[in-house]
Structures are given as structure tokens and as C-alpha cells.
Amino acid sequence: MTAQILDGRKIASEIREDLAKKIDIIPGENMPVLAVVLVGENDASKVYVRNKKKAALEVGIGCEVIELNDTIGENALLEIIHELNDNPHVNGVIVQLPLPKHINPLKILSAINPEKDVDGFNPYNAGLLACKEPEAIVSATPKGILKLLQVANIDLVGKHAVIIGRSNIVGRPTAMLLLNNDCTVTIAHSKTTNLSELVKEADIVVAACGCAKLVKKDWIKKGAVVIDVGINRIDGKLCGDVDFDEVCEVASFVTPVPGGVGPMTVAMLLENTYEAACRQREHQHNHKCCCGHCKH
Ligand code: GUN
């Protein structure tokens, strides 16, 4: 068997084209605006933020990057989040992670108005997702993974999904989203025993552990679907958490790195920002807000 490639770059580009059309036809409205808070000098974060800004501008979403010195204190950062929450021209607010060690990410992410939390990292949105509430803003990577599976017409009902990694930004929300779509979900992590045997039982494998080429061919059940969220470098070359060449021989579908989940994450962030802007406009017209943060 040679796996079919789930081409995230192509699907993401179609999603961005659709978004650009929708944004273009909002009559008499301002463009949606995303604010990205970047603290410190992490080179990878700078690249991600640059890519997000470029992609936003291309579809007609305004993007303001707030670059802050890594000596900024927690209270000063909270103050900036509050200002963005109160700014009616800003529809989406994200804080690029990781944050410097002296800042508690939970405190910062919890301060983002849930209606503007387009990364879905505020525990309020994570909780709505866990409760299968449709108004949850779902974080971009899990949403992108689901979209890849849906576009390929992969049936999820009753399928055993094994997720390798329990992070708040990928493993846990992906588990909730697949559970909400009727998968039977197992979350594996660094303390899991017999990981390879567990993965071998999976119909769908999501590798999100940050270990280059960890998942080998003999870990994969014949015909399984393999989603690779890893972004690692070996000798300067990008690779995922899956040994792609090997796994292609046994899987039915596999995502490449680069060109798989990464571009989907950016496209879903843009979609979340557009949808948040639409919802905020609706709420303004109806003078109602559910989040407890808004002053109207
Ligand atoms: N760091 C790694 N991935 C992400 C992401 O999707 N959003 C943010 N804000 N930070 C990240």
C-alpha cells in the first residue's frame, strides 16, 4: 500500500481563497482585524507570526502585531490584553506561545475576551469544546486536522483515534474534537507504557509529541490514517513526529511535513477571526453578549 497524501497546503489555499471572497462581499463593513501579541525573541515564534500576518493580509484581514520585550511583567501584559479586549476595531486576539518563564500563560490566556479568543486557548472556550457546545471557538490546529479528515471523506464514527501528546494547544483539544465527532479516543503521552502497541490499535493516529520521526512503520495498523503535527529539524531539514517514508508504505492517508497540518492551522486561525468578527457584529446589532467581558 502507498498512502494518499493529505495535501494541507492545497486545502488551506482553497479555504483562504473562499475566505477572501467572503470578506470581500461584506457590504459597508470594516475588515476583520486580528491582533497578535509576540513577547520576546523566540526565532520560531517570529517566523510563525510573520506567516500569520502575511496570510491574514492576503485574505483581507487586518493584522496588528504587538511586539514586546521579554522583560515585560505579567501585569503590564494583562493591561495590553485588556486594551485589545476593549478595542472595538479588534476582532481577534492571540498571544503567541511560548511565553517567557516568568509569565503564567494560563493567567494571560484567561484574560482574553472569549469572543475574541480566536486561538481557542482561553479555558472558557476549551471548556465549551469539552462540553460539545457548538459556540466554542475551537483552536486552529485541531480544527485543521478535522477539516483534513473531512475533506478526504474519512469516516470517523466509532473509529479508534490515538493521540500522542497531551498539550493544551494540540493533544487535549484534538481529543475533545475527535470525541465530539464520535471517535473513541485514547490520549498517549511521555509516561504511556507500550506506546507502539497502543498506536498499532489505532484507526487514526495523531502525532503531536515533538519527537522527530518517532512513529515508525511497524507502529501503524495497515490502512490507518496518520496525522503528523510535529515540526522538528534533523540536520536543519524539517521533519515531523512520523517517519514519513516508512509510514507511507502501510497507512491509507498521511500528512506531510511541511505542507500538511501547518498550513491548515494558519487557515483555521483566519477562519476563526472572520467568524468571530461576524459574531461580534451580530451581537452589536442585537446589543447582547454572552461572555461577561463586554461592557455593552
Ligand atoms: N505556539 C505554537 N503553536 C501556536 C498556536 O497555534 N498559537 C499560538 N498563539 N501560539 C502557538
Tab-separated table of C-alpha atoms and ligand atoms in Angstrom:
chain	number	residue	atom	x	y	z
A	1	MET	CA	0.000	0.000	0.000
A	2	THR	CA	1.134	3.529	-0.715
A	3	ALA	CA	-0.639	6.142	1.347
A	4	GLN	CA	-2.565	9.002	-0.197
A	5	ILE	CA	-1.107	12.345	0.815
A	6	LEU	CA	-3.417	14.746	2.639
A	7	ASP	CA	-2.287	17.945	0.952
A	8	GLY	CA	-2.751	20.607	3.632
A	9	ARG	CA	-1.123	23.272	1.503
A	10	LYS	CA	-3.708	22.860	-1.288
A	11	ILE	CA	-6.748	22.558	1.018
A	12	ALA	CA	-5.609	25.532	3.101
A	13	SER	CA	-5.141	27.604	-0.015
A	14	GLU	CA	-8.724	26.830	-1.130
A	15	ILE	CA	-10.030	27.786	2.325
A	16	ARG	CA	-8.118	31.068	2.185
A	17	GLU	CA	-9.495	31.799	-1.296
A	18	ASP	CA	-13.057	31.197	-0.045
A	19	LEU	CA	-12.429	33.434	2.938
A	20	ALA	CA	-11.042	36.206	0.748
A	21	LYS	CA	-14.249	36.108	-1.320
A	22	LYS	CA	-16.488	36.213	1.765
A	23	ILE	CA	-14.534	39.062	3.333
A	24	ASP	CA	-14.695	40.994	0.077
A	25	ILE	CA	-18.502	40.871	-0.028
A	26	ILE	CA	-19.313	42.224	3.431
A	27	PRO	CA	-21.054	45.406	2.259
A	28	GLY	CA	-20.112	48.592	4.064
A	29	GLU	CA	-18.300	46.808	6.880
A	30	ASN	CA	-14.764	47.243	8.173
A	31	MET	CA	-12.283	44.464	7.529
A	32	PRO	CA	-11.884	41.939	10.365
A	33	VAL	CA	-8.781	42.650	12.464
A	34	LEU	CA	-6.500	40.185	14.251
A	35	ALA	CA	-4.093	41.332	16.975
A	36	VAL	CA	-1.079	39.111	17.601
A	37	VAL	CA	0.919	39.603	20.806
A	38	LEU	CA	4.531	38.432	20.497
A	39	VAL	CA	6.686	38.518	23.624
A	40	GLY	CA	10.463	38.102	23.404
A	41	GLU	CA	12.874	36.897	20.748
A	42	ASN	CA	11.928	33.256	20.026
A	43	ASP	CA	13.009	32.767	16.392
A	44	ALA	CA	10.397	30.089	15.609
A	45	SER	CA	7.622	32.280	17.067
A	46	LYS	CA	8.764	35.208	14.941
A	47	VAL	CA	8.500	33.071	11.799
A	48	TYR	CA	5.033	31.781	12.762
A	49	VAL	CA	3.794	35.308	13.477
A	50	ARG	CA	5.197	36.617	10.201
A	51	ASN	CA	3.389	33.814	8.331
A	52	LYS	CA	0.114	34.512	10.133
A	53	LYS	CA	0.301	38.226	9.337
A	54	LYS	CA	1.094	37.606	5.658
A	55	ALA	CA	-1.764	35.108	5.340
A	56	ALA	CA	-4.195	37.449	7.129
A	57	LEU	CA	-3.413	40.412	4.885
A	58	GLU	CA	-3.778	38.235	1.764
A	59	VAL	CA	-7.396	37.352	2.600
A	60	GLY	CA	-8.326	40.877	3.685
A	61	ILE	CA	-7.966	40.503	7.439
A	62	GLY	CA	-6.067	43.355	9.090
A	63	CYS	CA	-3.260	42.198	11.363
A	64	GLU	CA	-1.590	44.190	14.114
A	65	VAL	CA	1.497	42.579	15.666
A	66	ILE	CA	2.322	43.875	19.144
A	67	GLU	CA	5.987	43.048	19.771
A	68	LEU	CA	7.018	43.214	23.409
A	69	ASN	CA	10.318	42.886	25.214
A	70	ASP	CA	10.691	39.643	27.208
A	71	THR	CA	11.274	41.712	30.367
A	72	ILE	CA	7.602	42.767	30.352
A	73	GLY	CA	5.796	41.899	33.596
A	74	GLU	CA	2.597	39.883	33.885
A	75	ASN	CA	0.509	42.886	34.922
A	76	ALA	CA	1.751	45.054	32.053
A	77	LEU	CA	0.926	42.231	29.617
A	78	LEU	CA	-2.529	41.827	31.171
A	79	GLU	CA	-3.057	45.555	30.689
A	80	ILE	CA	-2.309	45.190	26.960
A	81	ILE	CA	-4.768	42.278	26.682
A	82	HIS	CA	-7.463	44.360	28.394
A	83	GLU	CA	-6.859	47.219	25.951
A	84	LEU	CA	-7.237	44.835	22.990
A	85	ASN	CA	-10.408	43.380	24.562
A	86	ASP	CA	-11.848	46.892	24.826
A	87	ASN	CA	-10.779	47.992	21.331
A	88	PRO	CA	-13.893	47.729	19.111
A	89	HIS	CA	-11.732	47.615	15.956
A	90	VAL	CA	-10.011	44.391	17.066
A	91	ASN	CA	-11.956	41.162	16.454
A	92	GLY	CA	-9.379	38.521	17.339
A	93	VAL	CA	-6.599	38.453	19.948
A	94	ILE	CA	-3.893	35.816	20.140
A	95	VAL	CA	-0.775	35.563	22.269
A	96	GLN	CA	1.988	33.626	20.551
A	97	LEU	CA	3.276	30.820	22.777
A	98	PRO	CA	5.600	30.017	24.433
A	99	LEU	CA	5.734	32.990	26.818
A	100	PRO	CA	8.843	33.803	28.905
A	101	LYS	CA	9.120	31.663	32.057
A	102	HIS	CA	8.159	34.448	34.498
A	103	ILE	CA	4.721	34.825	32.875
A	104	ASN	CA	1.905	32.399	33.683
A	105	PRO	CA	0.292	31.558	30.307
A	106	LEU	CA	-2.988	30.460	31.900
A	107	LYS	CA	-3.382	33.861	33.555
A	108	ILE	CA	-2.771	35.668	30.260
A	109	LEU	CA	-4.912	33.379	28.065
A	110	SER	CA	-7.762	33.525	30.601
A	111	ALA	CA	-7.787	37.329	30.288
A	112	ILE	CA	-8.586	37.284	26.551
A	113	ASN	CA	-12.248	38.050	25.907
A	114	PRO	CA	-13.663	34.628	24.897
A	115	GLU	CA	-15.414	36.257	21.918
A	116	LYS	CA	-12.020	37.442	20.599
A	117	ASP	CA	-10.113	34.299	21.621
A	118	VAL	CA	-9.513	33.075	18.056
A	119	ASP	CA	-6.828	30.595	19.179
A	120	GLY	CA	-9.456	28.992	21.451
A	121	PHE	CA	-6.885	28.783	24.266
A	122	ASN	CA	-8.957	30.588	26.915
A	123	PRO	CA	-10.165	27.864	29.335
A	124	TYR	CA	-13.711	29.129	28.748
A	125	ASN	CA	-13.549	28.092	25.076
A	126	ALA	CA	-11.638	24.896	25.926
A	127	GLY	CA	-14.455	24.106	28.374
A	128	LEU	CA	-17.169	24.778	25.795
A	129	LEU	CA	-15.382	22.399	23.414
A	130	ALA	CA	-15.164	19.769	26.155
A	131	CYS	CA	-18.940	20.177	26.686
A	132	LYS	CA	-19.551	19.842	22.922
A	133	GLU	CA	-21.094	23.306	22.817
A	134	PRO	CA	-21.243	24.496	19.196
A	135	GLU	CA	-20.438	28.117	20.083
A	136	ALA	CA	-16.927	27.143	21.290
A	137	ILE	CA	-14.095	28.761	19.376
A	138	VAL	CA	-12.043	25.672	18.546
A	139	SER	CA	-8.276	26.041	18.374
A	140	ALA	CA	-6.798	26.152	14.934
A	141	THR	CA	-4.660	23.009	14.806
A	142	PRO	CA	-7.397	20.567	15.941
A	143	LYS	CA	-9.869	22.308	13.640
A	144	GLY	CA	-7.410	21.982	10.755
A	145	ILE	CA	-6.914	18.278	11.496
A	146	LEU	CA	-10.669	17.675	11.469
A	147	LYS	CA	-11.010	19.574	8.188
A	148	LEU	CA	-8.287	17.439	6.557
A	149	LEU	CA	-10.121	14.268	7.650
A	150	GLN	CA	-13.469	15.609	6.427
A	151	VAL	CA	-12.168	16.766	3.048
A	152	ALA	CA	-10.755	13.269	2.463
A	153	ASN	CA	-14.164	11.774	3.389
A	154	ILE	CA	-12.656	9.725	6.187
A	155	ASP	CA	-15.405	8.216	8.319
A	156	LEU	CA	-14.790	8.993	11.992
A	157	VAL	CA	-17.749	7.292	13.665
A	158	GLY	CA	-16.611	4.575	16.072
A	159	LYS	CA	-13.000	4.819	14.899
A	160	HIS	CA	-10.226	4.455	17.448
A	161	ALA	CA	-8.088	7.614	17.451
A	162	VAL	CA	-4.810	7.510	19.358
A	163	ILE	CA	-3.337	10.941	20.026
A	164	ILE	CA	0.330	11.052	21.019
A	165	GLY	CA	0.758	14.185	23.141
A	166	ARG	CA	-1.348	15.853	25.830
A	167	SER	CA	-0.576	19.559	25.322
A	168	ASN	CA	-3.253	22.184	25.894
A	169	ILE	CA	-2.791	23.527	22.379
A	170	VAL	CA	-2.933	20.288	20.367
A	171	GLY	CA	-3.343	16.947	22.185
A	172	ARG	CA	-6.202	17.754	24.550
A	173	PRO	CA	-8.375	19.855	22.202
A	174	THR	CA	-7.828	17.375	19.353
A	175	ALA	CA	-9.003	14.595	21.660
A	176	MET	CA	-12.155	16.564	22.513
A	177	LEU	CA	-12.890	17.438	18.888
A	178	LEU	CA	-12.497	13.836	17.692
A	179	LEU	CA	-14.589	12.622	20.634
A	180	ASN	CA	-17.288	15.136	19.675
A	181	ASN	CA	-17.163	13.600	16.184
A	182	ASP	CA	-17.810	10.108	17.553
A	183	CYS	CA	-14.291	8.698	17.619
A	184	THR	CA	-13.190	6.518	20.514
A	185	VAL	CA	-10.200	8.457	21.771
A	186	THR	CA	-7.024	7.487	23.611
A	187	ILE	CA	-4.509	10.134	24.666
A	188	ALA	CA	-0.973	8.787	24.960
A	189	HIS	CA	1.927	10.761	26.440
A	190	SER	CA	5.521	10.542	27.609
A	191	LYS	CA	4.615	8.240	30.525
A	192	THR	CA	2.481	5.855	28.446
A	193	THR	CA	3.769	2.288	28.545
A	194	ASN	CA	3.839	0.138	25.408
A	195	LEU	CA	3.227	3.160	23.185
A	196	SER	CA	3.952	1.341	19.930
A	197	GLU	CA	1.450	-1.442	20.722
A	198	LEU	CA	-1.211	1.103	21.621
A	199	VAL	CA	-0.647	3.061	18.413
A	200	LYS	CA	-0.846	-0.205	16.440
A	201	GLU	CA	-4.515	-0.492	17.536
A	202	ALA	CA	-5.405	2.916	16.111
A	203	ASP	CA	-7.520	3.622	13.034
A	204	ILE	CA	-6.408	7.253	13.261
A	205	VAL	CA	-3.067	8.358	14.708
A	206	VAL	CA	-2.362	11.986	15.596
A	207	ALA	CA	1.318	12.504	16.417
A	208	ALA	CA	1.826	15.688	18.430
A	209	CYS	CA	4.688	14.975	20.805
A	210	GLY	CA	7.633	16.880	19.301
A	211	CYS	CA	9.888	13.806	18.792
A	212	ALA	CA	11.391	13.670	15.315
A	213	LYS	CA	10.375	10.563	13.320
A	214	LEU	CA	9.183	8.746	16.475
A	215	VAL	CA	6.316	6.903	14.766
A	216	LYS	CA	7.642	4.019	12.677
A	217	LYS	CA	6.105	1.773	10.056
A	218	ASP	CA	5.701	-1.184	12.440
A	219	TRP	CA	3.655	1.022	14.842
A	220	ILE	CA	0.923	1.522	12.241
A	221	LYS	CA	-2.022	-0.766	11.504
A	222	LYS	CA	-2.416	-1.403	7.769
A	223	GLY	CA	-4.765	1.210	6.308
A	224	ALA	CA	-4.658	3.580	9.297
A	225	VAL	CA	-4.819	7.363	8.837
A	226	VAL	CA	-1.751	9.192	10.158
A	227	ILE	CA	-1.775	12.909	11.001
A	228	ASP	CA	1.603	14.442	11.794
A	229	VAL	CA	1.570	17.652	13.858
A	230	GLY	CA	5.305	17.626	14.626
A	231	ILE	CA	7.675	20.340	13.439
A	232	ASN	CA	11.251	19.213	14.104
A	233	ARG	CA	14.603	19.641	12.428
A	234	ILE	CA	17.190	16.983	11.678
A	235	ASP	CA	20.432	18.472	10.304
A	236	GLY	CA	18.492	21.645	9.505
A	237	LYS	CA	15.831	19.763	7.499
A	238	LEU	CA	12.189	19.966	8.612
A	239	CYS	CA	10.542	16.713	9.630
A	240	GLY	CA	7.536	15.616	11.645
A	241	ASP	CA	6.939	13.187	14.514
A	242	VAL	CA	6.266	10.444	11.938
A	243	ASP	CA	8.819	8.598	9.826
A	244	PHE	CA	7.010	9.670	6.665
A	245	ASP	CA	8.732	7.461	4.055
A	246	GLU	CA	8.282	4.313	6.136
A	247	VAL	CA	4.711	5.024	7.252
A	248	CYS	CA	3.599	5.755	3.669
A	249	GLU	CA	4.069	2.038	2.980
A	250	VAL	CA	1.320	0.968	5.431
A	251	ALA	CA	-1.033	3.912	6.039
A	252	SER	CA	-4.067	4.745	3.868
A	253	PHE	CA	-3.642	8.523	4.322
A	254	VAL	CA	-0.772	10.536	5.742
A	255	THR	CA	0.034	14.231	6.158
A	256	PRO	CA	3.437	15.504	5.030
A	257	VAL	CA	5.712	17.868	6.980
A	258	PRO	CA	5.933	20.545	5.767
A	259	GLY	CA	2.697	21.029	3.821
A	260	GLY	CA	0.224	19.106	5.998
A	261	VAL	CA	-1.194	20.355	9.292
A	262	GLY	CA	0.890	23.586	9.413
A	263	PRO	CA	-0.872	25.467	6.588
A	264	MET	CA	-4.258	24.230	7.878
A	265	THR	CA	-3.533	25.802	11.287
A	266	VAL	CA	-2.994	29.207	9.687
A	267	ALA	CA	-6.117	28.897	7.505
A	268	MET	CA	-8.243	27.928	10.525
A	269	LEU	CA	-6.934	30.885	12.535
A	270	LEU	CA	-8.094	33.163	9.721
A	271	GLU	CA	-11.467	31.397	9.583
A	272	ASN	CA	-11.857	31.779	13.359
A	273	THR	CA	-11.050	35.501	13.066
A	274	TYR	CA	-13.583	36.005	10.273
A	275	GLU	CA	-16.271	34.074	12.189
A	276	ALA	CA	-15.503	35.982	15.406
A	277	ALA	CA	-15.867	39.297	13.541
A	278	CYS	CA	-19.238	38.175	12.119
A	279	ARG	CA	-20.474	37.102	15.557
A	280	GLN	CA	-19.332	40.333	17.159
A	281	ARG	CA	-21.209	42.346	14.532
A	282	GLU	CA	-24.328	40.289	15.159
A	283	HIS	CA	-24.042	40.811	18.915
A	284	GLN	CA	-23.518	44.539	18.469
A	285	HIS	CA	-26.671	44.732	16.364
A	286	ASN	CA	-28.612	42.731	18.939
A	287	HIS	CA	-26.982	44.518	21.908
A	288	LYS	CA	-26.279	41.240	23.591
A	289	CYS	CA	-23.184	39.461	24.716
A	290	CYS	CA	-22.788	36.127	26.486
A	291	CYS	CA	-19.210	36.363	27.644
A	292	GLY	CA	-19.284	38.528	30.789
A	293	HIS	CA	-16.315	40.558	29.494
A	294	CYS	CA	-18.107	43.001	27.221
A	295	LYS	CA	-19.360	46.277	28.569
A	296	HIS	CA	-22.428	46.558	26.358
B	1	GUN	N1	2.645	28.226	19.604
B	1	GUN	C1	2.657	27.079	18.909
B	1	GUN	N2	1.507	26.925	18.226
B	1	GUN	C2	0.754	28.013	18.499
B	1	GUN	C3	-0.526	28.432	18.079
B	1	GUN	O1	-1.245	27.765	17.317
B	1	GUN	N3	-0.947	29.627	18.570
B	1	GUN	C4	-0.191	30.359	19.415
B	1	GUN	N4	-0.696	31.519	19.861
B	1	GUN	N5	0.995	30.010	19.822
B	1	GUN	C5	1.478	28.828	19.363
